[in-house]
Coordinates of C-alpha atoms in Angstrom, one line a residue:
M8 CA 5.0 -22.8 -61.7
E9 CA 5.8 -19.0 -62.8
V10 CA 1.7 -17.9 -62.7
I11 CA 1.4 -19.7 -58.8
N12 CA 5.0 -17.1 -58.6
R13 CA 3.4 -14.9 -60.0
I14 CA 0.3 -15.0 -58.1
F15 CA 1.8 -15.0 -55.0
A16 CA 3.6 -11.8 -55.6
N17 CA 1.1 -9.9 -56.4
R18 CA -0.7 -11.0 -53.1
H19 CA 2.4 -10.6 -51.7
C20 CA 2.6 -7.1 -52.7
S21 CA -1.1 -6.6 -51.6
F22 CA -0.3 -7.5 -48.5
F23 CA 2.5 -5.6 -48.2
L24 CA 0.8 -2.2 -49.2
L25 CA -2.0 -2.9 -46.9
L26 CA 0.4 -3.0 -43.5
L27 CA 1.3 0.1 -45.2
L28 CA -1.9 2.1 -45.7
A29 CA -2.8 0.4 -42.3
S30 CA 0.1 2.1 -40.6
A31 CA 0.0 4.9 -42.8
M32 CA -4.2 5.4 -41.0
S33 CA -2.5 5.2 -37.6
L34 CA 0.3 7.5 -38.3
A35 CA -3.0 10.1 -39.4
I36 CA -5.2 9.3 -36.6
A37 CA -2.5 9.9 -34.1
K38 CA -2.4 13.3 -33.1
T39 CA 0.6 15.3 -30.7
H40 CA -0.4 17.6 -27.5
H41 CA 1.0 20.9 -26.7
H42 CA 0.4 21.8 -22.8
D43 CA 2.2 24.5 -21.3
F44 CA 2.9 23.8 -17.4
T45 CA 4.1 26.9 -15.3
V46 CA 5.8 25.6 -11.6
Q47 CA 4.8 28.2 -9.5
A48 CA 4.0 29.5 -5.5
T49 CA 0.0 29.6 -5.5
K50 CA -1.9 30.5 -2.6
V51 CA -4.1 27.2 -1.1
K52 CA -6.4 26.9 1.8
R53 CA -6.2 24.1 3.6
L54 CA -7.3 23.1 7.3
C55 CA -8.3 26.6 8.3
K56 CA -4.2 28.5 7.1
T57 CA -3.6 28.8 3.3
H58 CA 0.3 28.3 2.6
N59 CA 2.3 29.3 -0.3
S60 CA 1.8 25.8 -2.0
I61 CA 3.8 24.8 -5.5
T62 CA 1.4 24.7 -7.7
V63 CA 1.4 23.0 -11.7
N64 CA -0.8 26.4 -13.6
G65 CA -2.0 27.3 -10.6
M66 CA -3.8 24.4 -10.0
F67 CA -3.8 22.0 -6.9
P68 CA -3.7 19.2 -8.1
G69 CA -2.9 19.4 -11.2
P70 CA -4.5 19.9 -14.7
T71 CA -5.1 16.7 -16.3
L72 CA -3.5 15.6 -19.7
E73 CA -5.7 13.6 -22.0
V74 CA -4.4 11.7 -25.0
K75 CA -5.2 8.7 -26.7
N76 CA -3.0 5.6 -27.3
G77 CA 0.0 6.0 -30.4
D78 CA -0.5 10.3 -29.2
T79 CA 2.5 12.1 -28.9
L80 CA 3.1 14.6 -25.7
V81 CA 5.2 18.0 -25.8
V82 CA 5.1 19.7 -22.2
K83 CA 6.8 23.1 -21.5
V84 CA 7.6 23.0 -18.6
V85 CA 8.1 26.8 -17.1
N86 CA 9.8 26.4 -13.3
R87 CA 9.1 29.8 -11.5
A88 CA 9.4 28.3 -8.0
R89 CA 12.7 28.8 -6.0
Y90 CA 13.1 25.7 -6.0
N91 CA 14.4 22.6 -8.5
V92 CA 11.9 20.3 -10.6
T93 CA 11.2 17.8 -12.3
I94 CA 8.3 15.9 -13.9
H95 CA 8.2 12.3 -14.3
W96 CA 5.5 10.9 -16.1
H97 CA 4.4 7.7 -13.8
G98 CA 4.0 5.2 -16.0
I99 CA 5.4 6.0 -19.4
R100 CA 7.2 3.2 -21.3
Q101 CA 9.8 6.3 -23.0
M102 CA 10.9 3.7 -25.4
R103 CA 14.4 5.3 -26.6
T104 CA 13.5 8.7 -25.2
G105 CA 14.3 8.4 -21.3
W106 CA 15.5 12.2 -21.5
A107 CA 11.9 13.0 -20.9
D108 CA 11.8 10.1 -17.8
G109 CA 12.0 12.8 -15.0
P110 CA 14.4 12.0 -12.1
E111 CA 16.4 13.8 -11.2
F112 CA 19.8 13.6 -11.6
V113 CA 19.3 10.2 -13.1
T114 CA 17.4 10.9 -16.8
Q115 CA 18.0 14.9 -16.4
C116 CA 19.1 17.5 -14.2
P117 CA 16.4 19.4 -13.2
I118 CA 14.6 22.9 -14.0
R119 CA 16.4 25.6 -11.9
P120 CA 14.3 28.3 -11.1
G121 CA 13.8 30.4 -14.1
G122 CA 14.6 27.6 -16.4
S123 CA 12.8 25.7 -18.8
Y124 CA 12.9 22.0 -19.9
T125 CA 10.4 20.6 -23.1
Y126 CA 9.1 17.0 -22.3
R127 CA 8.4 15.3 -25.5
F128 CA 6.8 11.5 -26.0
T129 CA 4.9 9.2 -27.5
I130 CA 2.3 7.3 -25.7
E131 CA 3.5 3.4 -27.0
G132 CA 3.0 -0.1 -26.9
T133 CA -0.4 -1.1 -24.5
R134 CA -1.2 1.9 -23.1
R135 CA -4.9 2.9 -22.0
N136 CA -6.8 3.8 -19.0
T137 CA -5.0 5.7 -15.6
L138 CA -1.3 6.6 -14.9
G139 CA -0.6 9.8 -13.1
W140 CA 2.1 12.7 -13.8
H141 CA 3.9 13.8 -10.7
A142 CA 7.1 16.2 -9.9
H143 CA 10.1 14.3 -9.4
S144 CA 12.3 16.4 -7.1
S145 CA 12.8 16.4 -3.5
W146 CA 8.5 16.8 -2.0
L147 CA 7.4 18.4 -4.6
R148 CA 5.6 15.2 -5.6
A149 CA 3.6 16.7 -2.3
T150 CA 1.5 19.3 -4.1
V151 CA 2.7 19.1 -7.9
Y152 CA 1.0 16.4 -9.5
G153 CA -2.2 15.6 -11.4
A154 CA -3.9 12.3 -14.0
L155 CA -3.3 11.4 -17.7
I156 CA -5.9 9.8 -18.5
I157 CA -5.1 7.5 -21.9
H158 CA -8.2 7.0 -24.0
P159 CA -7.9 3.6 -26.5
R160 CA -7.1 4.5 -30.2
E161 CA -9.9 5.0 -32.7
G162 CA -11.2 1.7 -33.7
S163 CA -10.4 0.8 -30.7
S164 CA -12.6 0.4 -27.4
Y165 CA -12.6 -0.8 -23.2
S166 CA -12.2 -3.6 -22.4
F167 CA -15.5 -3.1 -20.4
S168 CA -18.8 -1.6 -21.7
K169 CA -18.3 2.0 -22.5
P170 CA -19.7 4.2 -19.4
K171 CA -21.3 7.0 -19.0
R172 CA -19.3 9.1 -16.6
E173 CA -15.3 8.7 -15.5
T174 CA -14.0 10.4 -12.4
P175 CA -10.8 10.8 -11.8
I176 CA -10.0 10.2 -8.0
L177 CA -6.5 11.3 -7.1
L178 CA -6.0 10.3 -3.3
G179 CA -3.1 12.7 -1.5
E180 CA -1.5 13.4 1.5
W181 CA -1.4 17.0 2.6
W182 CA 0.6 19.2 5.4
D183 CA -0.2 21.7 6.9
T184 CA 3.4 23.0 6.9
N185 CA 5.6 23.6 3.6
P186 CA 6.9 19.7 2.5
I187 CA 9.6 20.6 1.5
D188 CA 11.0 22.5 4.7
V189 CA 9.6 18.5 6.3
V190 CA 12.0 16.7 4.4
R191 CA 14.8 19.4 5.3
E192 CA 14.3 18.9 8.5
A193 CA 14.9 15.6 8.9
T194 CA 18.2 15.5 6.4
R195 CA 19.7 17.6 8.8
T196 CA 18.5 15.7 12.0
G197 CA 18.5 12.1 10.9
A198 CA 15.6 11.5 12.2
A199 CA 12.1 10.4 10.7
P200 CA 10.0 13.4 9.0
N201 CA 6.7 14.8 10.3
I202 CA 3.3 12.3 9.6
S203 CA 1.2 14.7 7.6
D204 CA -1.5 16.3 9.2
A205 CA -4.0 14.7 6.4
Y206 CA -4.9 13.0 3.1
T207 CA -6.9 14.8 0.1
I208 CA -9.3 13.6 -2.3
N209 CA -9.5 15.9 -5.4
G210 CA -7.2 17.5 -2.6
Q211 CA -9.4 18.2 0.0
P212 CA -9.5 16.5 3.3
G213 CA -13.4 16.1 3.3
D214 CA -16.3 17.9 5.9
L215 CA -14.3 15.7 8.3
F216 CA -11.8 17.7 9.2
N217 CA -12.5 22.2 9.9
C218 CA -12.8 24.8 7.5
S219 CA -13.4 22.3 4.9
S220 CA -17.0 21.5 4.1
K221 CA -18.3 24.1 1.9
D222 CA -14.7 22.4 -0.7
T223 CA -15.5 19.0 0.0
T224 CA -15.0 17.2 -3.3
I225 CA -18.8 15.8 -4.6
V226 CA -19.3 12.9 -7.3
P227 CA -21.9 12.4 -8.6
I228 CA -23.7 9.4 -10.2
D229 CA -27.3 9.0 -11.4
S230 CA -29.6 6.3 -10.8
G231 CA -28.8 3.0 -13.2
E232 CA -25.6 3.9 -14.7
T233 CA -22.3 2.8 -15.1
N234 CA -19.5 5.0 -14.2
L235 CA -15.5 4.7 -14.2
L236 CA -13.6 5.5 -11.2
R237 CA -10.0 6.7 -11.8
V238 CA -8.3 6.1 -8.8
I239 CA -4.3 7.0 -8.5
N240 CA -2.8 7.5 -5.2
A241 CA -0.4 10.8 -5.4
A242 CA 0.7 10.3 -1.3
L243 CA 4.1 11.1 -0.6
N244 CA 4.3 8.3 2.3
Q245 CA 1.2 6.3 2.8
P246 CA 0.1 3.0 1.1
L247 CA -4.3 4.0 1.0
F248 CA -7.7 2.3 1.4
F249 CA -10.2 3.2 -0.7
T250 CA -13.5 2.4 -0.6
I251 CA -17.4 3.7 -1.1
A252 CA -20.5 3.5 1.3
N253 CA -22.7 0.5 0.7
H254 CA -21.6 0.4 -3.4
K255 CA -19.2 -2.7 -4.9
F256 CA -16.2 -1.9 -7.3
T257 CA -15.7 -4.1 -9.9
V258 CA -12.0 -3.8 -10.8
V259 CA -10.9 -3.2 -13.9
G260 CA -7.2 -2.0 -14.9
A261 CA -4.3 -0.9 -13.0
D262 CA -1.2 0.9 -13.6
A263 CA -3.1 1.0 -17.3
S264 CA -3.2 -2.2 -18.6
Y265 CA -6.5 -3.9 -18.2
L266 CA -7.5 -7.2 -15.5
K267 CA -9.4 -10.1 -16.2
P268 CA -13.2 -8.0 -13.9
F269 CA -13.4 -8.9 -10.5
T270 CA -15.7 -7.9 -7.9
T271 CA -14.0 -5.5 -4.2
S272 CA -15.6 -4.1 -1.7
V273 CA -12.4 -1.7 -1.2
I274 CA -9.2 -1.7 -2.8
M275 CA -5.8 -0.8 -1.8
L276 CA -3.0 1.8 -4.1
G277 CA 0.5 2.3 -2.9
P278 CA 1.8 5.5 -4.1
G279 CA 2.2 5.8 -7.7
Q280 CA -0.4 3.0 -8.4
T281 CA -3.7 3.5 -10.4
T282 CA -6.5 1.7 -10.0
D283 CA -10.3 1.5 -12.5
V284 CA -12.9 0.3 -11.0
L285 CA -16.8 0.6 -12.0
I286 CA -20.0 1.6 -9.9
S287 CA -23.0 1.2 -10.6
G288 CA -25.7 3.5 -9.5
D289 CA -27.6 1.1 -7.7
Q290 CA -28.5 1.8 -4.2
L291 CA -31.0 3.8 -3.1
P292 CA -31.0 7.8 -4.3
G293 CA -28.6 9.6 -0.9
R294 CA -25.5 11.1 -0.6
Y295 CA -22.8 8.3 0.5
Y296 CA -19.1 8.8 1.8
M297 CA -16.0 7.7 -0.6
A298 CA -13.2 7.1 2.2
A299 CA -10.0 7.1 2.2
R300 CA -7.2 6.2 5.2
A301 CA -3.7 4.8 5.7
Y302 CA -2.7 1.1 5.1
Q303 CA 0.3 0.8 8.2
S304 CA 2.2 -2.0 7.8
A305 CA 5.9 -1.0 9.5
Q306 CA 5.9 -1.5 13.2
N307 CA 5.7 0.7 15.8
A308 CA 6.1 3.8 12.5
P309 CA 3.8 6.9 13.7
F310 CA 1.9 7.7 10.8
D311 CA -1.3 10.3 10.1
N312 CA -4.5 7.8 10.9
T313 CA -6.6 10.3 10.0
T314 CA -9.8 9.6 7.1
T315 CA -10.0 11.5 4.2
T316 CA -13.9 12.1 2.0
A317 CA -15.2 12.6 -0.8
I318 CA -19.4 12.5 -1.3
L319 CA -20.7 10.3 -4.1
E320 CA -24.2 11.9 -5.2
Y321 CA -27.4 11.1 -6.6
K322 CA -28.5 13.2 -8.8
S323 CA -32.2 13.4 -7.9
V324 CA -31.7 13.5 -4.3
L325 CA -33.6 17.2 -3.5
C326 CA -31.6 20.1 -2.4
P327 CA -32.9 20.2 1.4
A328 CA -32.3 16.7 2.1
K329 CA -28.9 16.4 0.6
C330 CA -27.8 19.6 2.6
T331 CA -29.2 18.5 5.6
K332 CA -28.4 14.6 6.4
K333 CA -25.4 13.3 6.8
P334 CA -24.2 10.6 3.8
F335 CA -23.6 7.3 4.8
M336 CA -20.2 6.4 5.8
P337 CA -18.7 3.4 5.3
P338 CA -16.9 0.6 7.3
L339 CA -13.0 0.6 6.8
P340 CA -10.3 -1.9 7.2
A341 CA -8.5 -1.9 10.2
Y342 CA -4.5 -0.1 9.2
N343 CA -2.4 -3.4 9.9
D344 CA -5.7 -5.4 8.3
T345 CA -2.5 -7.1 5.5
A346 CA -4.9 -10.2 5.1
T347 CA -7.6 -7.4 3.4
V348 CA -4.1 -6.2 1.3
T349 CA -3.5 -9.9 0.3
A350 CA -6.2 -11.1 -0.3
F351 CA -7.1 -7.8 -3.1
S352 CA -3.1 -8.1 -4.5
R353 CA -3.9 -11.8 -5.1
S354 CA -6.9 -11.4 -7.0
F355 CA -5.1 -9.2 -9.9
R356 CA -5.3 -11.1 -13.4
S357 CA -4.5 -10.6 -16.8
P358 CA -7.4 -11.0 -19.2
R359 CA -5.8 -13.7 -21.2
K360 CA -2.9 -15.5 -21.8
V361 CA 0.5 -13.5 -21.8
E362 CA 3.5 -14.0 -23.0
V363 CA 5.6 -14.4 -19.8
P364 CA 9.3 -14.0 -20.1
T365 CA 11.4 -17.9 -19.8
D366 CA 14.6 -18.6 -20.0
I367 CA 15.6 -16.2 -17.9
D368 CA 19.2 -14.7 -18.6
E369 CA 19.4 -12.1 -15.2
N370 CA 18.4 -14.4 -11.9
L371 CA 18.2 -11.3 -9.8
F372 CA 17.2 -11.4 -5.8
F373 CA 17.3 -8.0 -4.1
T374 CA 16.7 -7.3 -0.4
I375 CA 14.9 -4.0 0.6
G376 CA 15.2 -2.5 3.8
L377 CA 15.5 0.4 6.0
G378 CA 19.0 1.2 8.6
L379 CA 20.3 2.6 11.1
N380 CA 24.4 4.1 10.4
N381 CA 25.7 5.5 13.2
C382 CA 26.8 9.1 13.4
P383 CA 30.0 10.1 12.6
K384 CA 32.7 11.7 15.3
N385 CA 32.5 15.2 14.4
F386 CA 27.9 15.6 14.4
R387 CA 26.4 16.9 17.0
A388 CA 23.7 15.2 19.2
R389 CA 21.0 17.1 17.0
R390 CA 21.9 15.6 13.3
C391 CA 21.7 12.7 15.3
Q392 CA 18.7 12.0 16.1
G393 CA 17.5 8.6 15.5
P394 CA 17.4 5.2 17.1
N395 CA 19.4 5.5 19.6
G396 CA 21.2 8.2 18.1
T397 CA 21.6 7.0 14.9
R398 CA 20.6 9.0 11.3
F399 CA 18.1 6.6 8.5
T400 CA 18.5 5.4 5.9
A401 CA 17.5 2.2 3.9
S402 CA 18.6 -0.3 0.7
M403 CA 18.8 -2.9 -1.2
N404 CA 21.2 -5.5 -1.4
M405 CA 22.7 -3.2 1.2
V406 CA 23.8 -0.3 -0.9
S407 CA 22.2 3.3 0.0
F408 CA 21.7 4.6 -3.1
V409 CA 23.5 8.8 -3.7
F410 CA 21.7 10.4 -6.6
F411 CA 25.3 12.1 -7.9
K412 CA 24.9 15.4 -8.7
A413 CA 24.8 14.4 -12.4
S414 CA 22.9 12.8 -14.6
L415 CA 23.6 9.2 -15.0
L416 CA 22.0 9.1 -18.5
Q417 CA 24.0 11.9 -19.8
A418 CA 27.2 10.7 -18.5
Y419 CA 26.6 6.9 -19.7
K420 CA 25.8 8.4 -23.6
Q421 CA 28.9 10.7 -23.2
K422 CA 30.9 8.4 -21.4
I423 CA 31.9 10.3 -18.3
P424 CA 34.1 8.9 -16.1
G425 CA 33.6 9.1 -12.1
V426 CA 30.2 9.3 -12.1
F427 CA 28.9 5.6 -11.3
T428 CA 29.8 2.7 -11.3
T429 CA 28.3 -1.0 -12.9
D430 CA 28.9 -3.2 -10.0
F431 CA 25.6 -3.0 -8.3
P432 CA 25.3 -7.1 -6.9
A433 CA 23.3 -9.2 -8.4
K434 CA 22.3 -11.0 -5.2
P435 CA 22.6 -10.0 -1.3
Q436 CA 26.9 -10.3 -0.3
V437 CA 25.7 -11.5 3.1
K438 CA 22.5 -14.1 2.9
F439 CA 20.3 -13.8 6.5
D440 CA 17.2 -14.8 7.9
Y441 CA 15.6 -11.6 5.8
T442 CA 12.0 -11.4 7.9
G443 CA 13.6 -12.6 10.9
N444 CA 15.3 -11.3 14.2
V445 CA 18.0 -9.9 11.7
S446 CA 22.2 -8.6 13.3
R447 CA 22.6 -4.6 14.2
S448 CA 25.6 -5.3 12.1
L449 CA 23.5 -5.4 9.2
F450 CA 21.6 -2.3 9.9
Q451 CA 24.7 0.3 7.8
P452 CA 24.3 -0.3 4.4
A453 CA 27.4 1.1 2.1
R454 CA 26.4 3.9 0.3
G455 CA 27.5 4.1 -4.0
T456 CA 25.6 5.1 -7.2
K457 CA 25.8 2.2 -8.2
L458 CA 23.8 0.3 -11.4
Y459 CA 23.4 -2.8 -12.7
K460 CA 24.5 -3.5 -16.5
L461 CA 22.1 -5.1 -18.0
K462 CA 22.1 -6.7 -22.5
Y463 CA 19.7 -5.3 -24.8
G464 CA 16.9 -8.3 -25.1
S465 CA 17.5 -9.8 -22.5
R466 CA 14.7 -10.9 -19.9
V467 CA 15.0 -10.2 -16.6
Q468 CA 13.2 -12.2 -13.2
I469 CA 14.2 -10.1 -9.7
V470 CA 13.8 -11.4 -6.0
L471 CA 11.8 -8.6 -4.2
Q472 CA 12.6 -9.4 -0.4
D473 CA 10.9 -7.5 2.5
T474 CA 13.4 -7.1 5.4
S475 CA 12.5 -6.5 9.3
I476 CA 15.8 -4.5 9.5
V477 CA 14.6 -1.8 11.8
T478 CA 10.5 -2.6 10.5
P479 CA 9.6 -4.8 8.0
E480 CA 7.0 -2.4 5.7
N481 CA 4.9 -3.1 2.6
H482 CA 7.0 -1.0 0.4
P483 CA 5.7 -0.4 -3.4
I484 CA 8.1 -0.5 -5.8
H485 CA 8.6 1.6 -9.3
L486 CA 10.5 0.7 -12.2
H487 CA 11.1 3.7 -14.2
G488 CA 11.0 2.4 -18.6
Y489 CA 9.6 -0.4 -17.7
D490 CA 6.4 -2.7 -17.7
F491 CA 6.6 -6.2 -15.5
Y492 CA 5.0 -9.3 -15.3
I493 CA 4.3 -9.5 -10.9
I494 CA 4.1 -13.6 -11.5
A495 CA 3.8 -14.6 -8.0
E496 CA 4.0 -13.0 -4.3
G497 CA 3.9 -14.3 -0.1
F498 CA 5.5 -14.0 3.3
G499 CA 8.7 -15.1 5.1
N500 CA 12.1 -15.3 2.9
F501 CA 11.4 -17.0 -0.2
N502 CA 12.2 -20.3 -1.3
P503 CA 13.8 -21.2 -4.6
K504 CA 13.1 -24.8 -4.4
T505 CA 9.5 -24.7 -2.6
D506 CA 8.2 -21.1 -3.9
K507 CA 8.7 -21.2 -7.7
S508 CA 5.7 -24.3 -7.4
K509 CA 3.4 -20.6 -7.2
F510 CA 4.6 -19.0 -9.6
N511 CA 1.8 -17.6 -12.9
L512 CA 3.3 -18.1 -16.3
V513 CA 0.0 -18.3 -16.8
D514 CA -2.1 -14.3 -17.0
P515 CA -0.3 -12.8 -14.2
P516 CA -1.0 -8.5 -14.0
M517 CA 1.2 -6.4 -15.5
R518 CA 2.3 -3.2 -13.4
N519 CA 4.8 -0.6 -13.1
T520 CA 4.6 -0.8 -9.5
V521 CA 4.8 -3.6 -6.5
A522 CA 3.6 -4.1 -3.6
V523 CA 5.6 -6.5 -2.0
P524 CA 4.3 -7.2 1.1
V525 CA 5.4 -7.0 4.6
N526 CA 8.0 -9.7 5.6
G527 CA 7.4 -11.1 2.5
W528 CA 8.8 -11.1 -1.6
A529 CA 7.7 -10.7 -5.2
V530 CA 8.6 -12.1 -7.9
I531 CA 8.9 -10.0 -11.3
R532 CA 9.8 -10.6 -14.3
F533 CA 10.7 -8.6 -17.9
V534 CA 12.3 -7.7 -21.3
A535 CA 15.1 -5.1 -21.3
D536 CA 14.1 -3.7 -24.5
N537 CA 14.1 -0.7 -23.3
P538 CA 18.0 1.3 -23.6
G539 CA 18.8 3.7 -21.3
V540 CA 19.2 4.2 -17.0
W541 CA 16.6 3.2 -15.4
L542 CA 16.0 4.1 -12.0
M543 CA 14.0 1.2 -9.3
H544 CA 13.3 2.8 -6.1
C545 CA 11.0 2.7 -3.3
H546 CA 8.0 5.2 -4.0
L547 CA 7.7 6.3 -0.1
D548 CA 9.3 9.5 -0.8
V549 CA 11.0 9.2 2.7
H550 CA 12.8 6.1 1.6
I551 CA 14.2 7.2 -1.6
T552 CA 14.7 10.0 0.6
W553 CA 17.2 7.3 2.5
G554 CA 18.5 5.9 -0.1
L555 CA 15.8 2.9 -1.3
A556 CA 16.7 2.5 -5.2
M557 CA 19.5 1.7 -7.5
A558 CA 19.2 1.5 -11.3
F559 CA 19.6 -0.4 -14.3
L560 CA 22.3 0.9 -17.6
V561 CA 20.5 -1.1 -20.4
E562 CA 23.0 -1.4 -23.3
E563 CA 21.9 -0.4 -26.4
G564 CA 21.3 -3.3 -28.9
I565 CA 21.9 -2.8 -33.2
G566 CA 21.1 0.5 -34.8
I567 CA 19.5 2.8 -34.3
L568 CA 15.7 1.8 -32.6
Q569 CA 17.2 -0.5 -30.0
S570 CA 19.8 3.4 -29.3
V571 CA 19.1 5.7 -27.0
E572 CA 17.3 9.3 -28.9
P573 CA 20.1 12.0 -29.0
P574 CA 19.8 14.3 -26.1
P575 CA 17.1 17.6 -26.7
A576 CA 18.6 20.7 -27.1
D577 CA 17.2 22.2 -24.4
L578 CA 18.3 19.2 -22.1
P579 CA 19.0 21.4 -18.6
I580 CA 22.8 21.4 -17.1
C581 CA 23.7 20.7 -13.7

């Protein structure tokens, strides 16, 4: 018996040493990447006019950051613009490093003009493929954004055959004026902001617009090769369809998670979402338009109905032919083609069985909707230019989120009173026909900086229910600090008795932004294992401006590894 114990002990020791060695090798392979971001005004010419646009390092779009899973990013941001700014690393979980998350007045005070702040964080978990970074202050995201590409760590590989070429495709939205002036004017008047003048692909509107032909984005491809397109919707306020003439997409990932591959001719992304697709050079050598235009689900609402284009160009095409022949144009879905959107979103599956949280501790129900605030008596008519002399607003569970001029995470950690309350409702205080004819008495939400408190490690389910207050709409809802499983979606009012049969608890997709269907609902689940204050909001920036947001306060657990790291010394002050 003693001999057996000795053998077992030796084996146990060897196994432990192997674990230590593997851990050390992993740490040795991981790298730290240092970058400098200078936020500044830069002359940018689009649509025949030159504007002083806010950029990073004079680039529009901003620099592409490439890392491997497990690496650390250190990005020093210097603000030489005339506006406050923050940077959000969309889809990075920021495990215990909430100070680097970026939304102003939530995890940090903004970087003031002339100031600086260094974001430090590690790419943890199963991050791979494509994410994006962008400003999270006012409407600076219109021009301050870029790609964040996460390659497999050493010894790992993609879930698909390595492509010949990889190309980031950043879909954007362009105003032929200063976008900060646009949102400020809307805030002053209470009306909806002016719509954009063009969409862009990698910063260019494309040759359907005046003064844009020579700068149209060209994406190369060779006959017979397979290329990976990393598609990012960086638009401010618009979900977008994207397609390529005569070519099919094989969808292999979204929001930095792998998917069970499926084929489609068109994809739809809400702002903030990413989709990784493979395309094959299997067509006659030529030039083919890539095109994107709006998916518009809101009723009777103005929107930018233009089409942006880039060109997929086979390298074997000779210049005389390619310079004179117009590229092939793909068919695009109708602007309100919800059926195509639904078929696309319901094709998403994880590649294999996943561990979906069960035995739910927190069963939450959040309504999402617009609203109309009656104008105070001392407001003049020019400040009440919403419908029937009102001002637009938006809310979750009839609470319109107010961004207190202080960092919520700092207030939590330093126990600063009077900044927020923890009484955000777990369900609507009034039950009504969410997708039917809603009483006008429910159009005006309450205002407040209300958080919902979660215990560390709790298993959470949220039903996100669209409403027809003012108008139903497809809302891209983004949760900071977390990924989640989308276990079901549907139309009408969610029915807990009958709709549970639709739950996919085997292979649901993992996302960080869910497109809640117009006049419908989506159900997500996650485990609250990342302490801190985490914003959940609509990624249509006009809606977060109106208050369509809330925040979770995830309490700290036991010990250092379940606690928020101390704040950095250079954390900006309000």
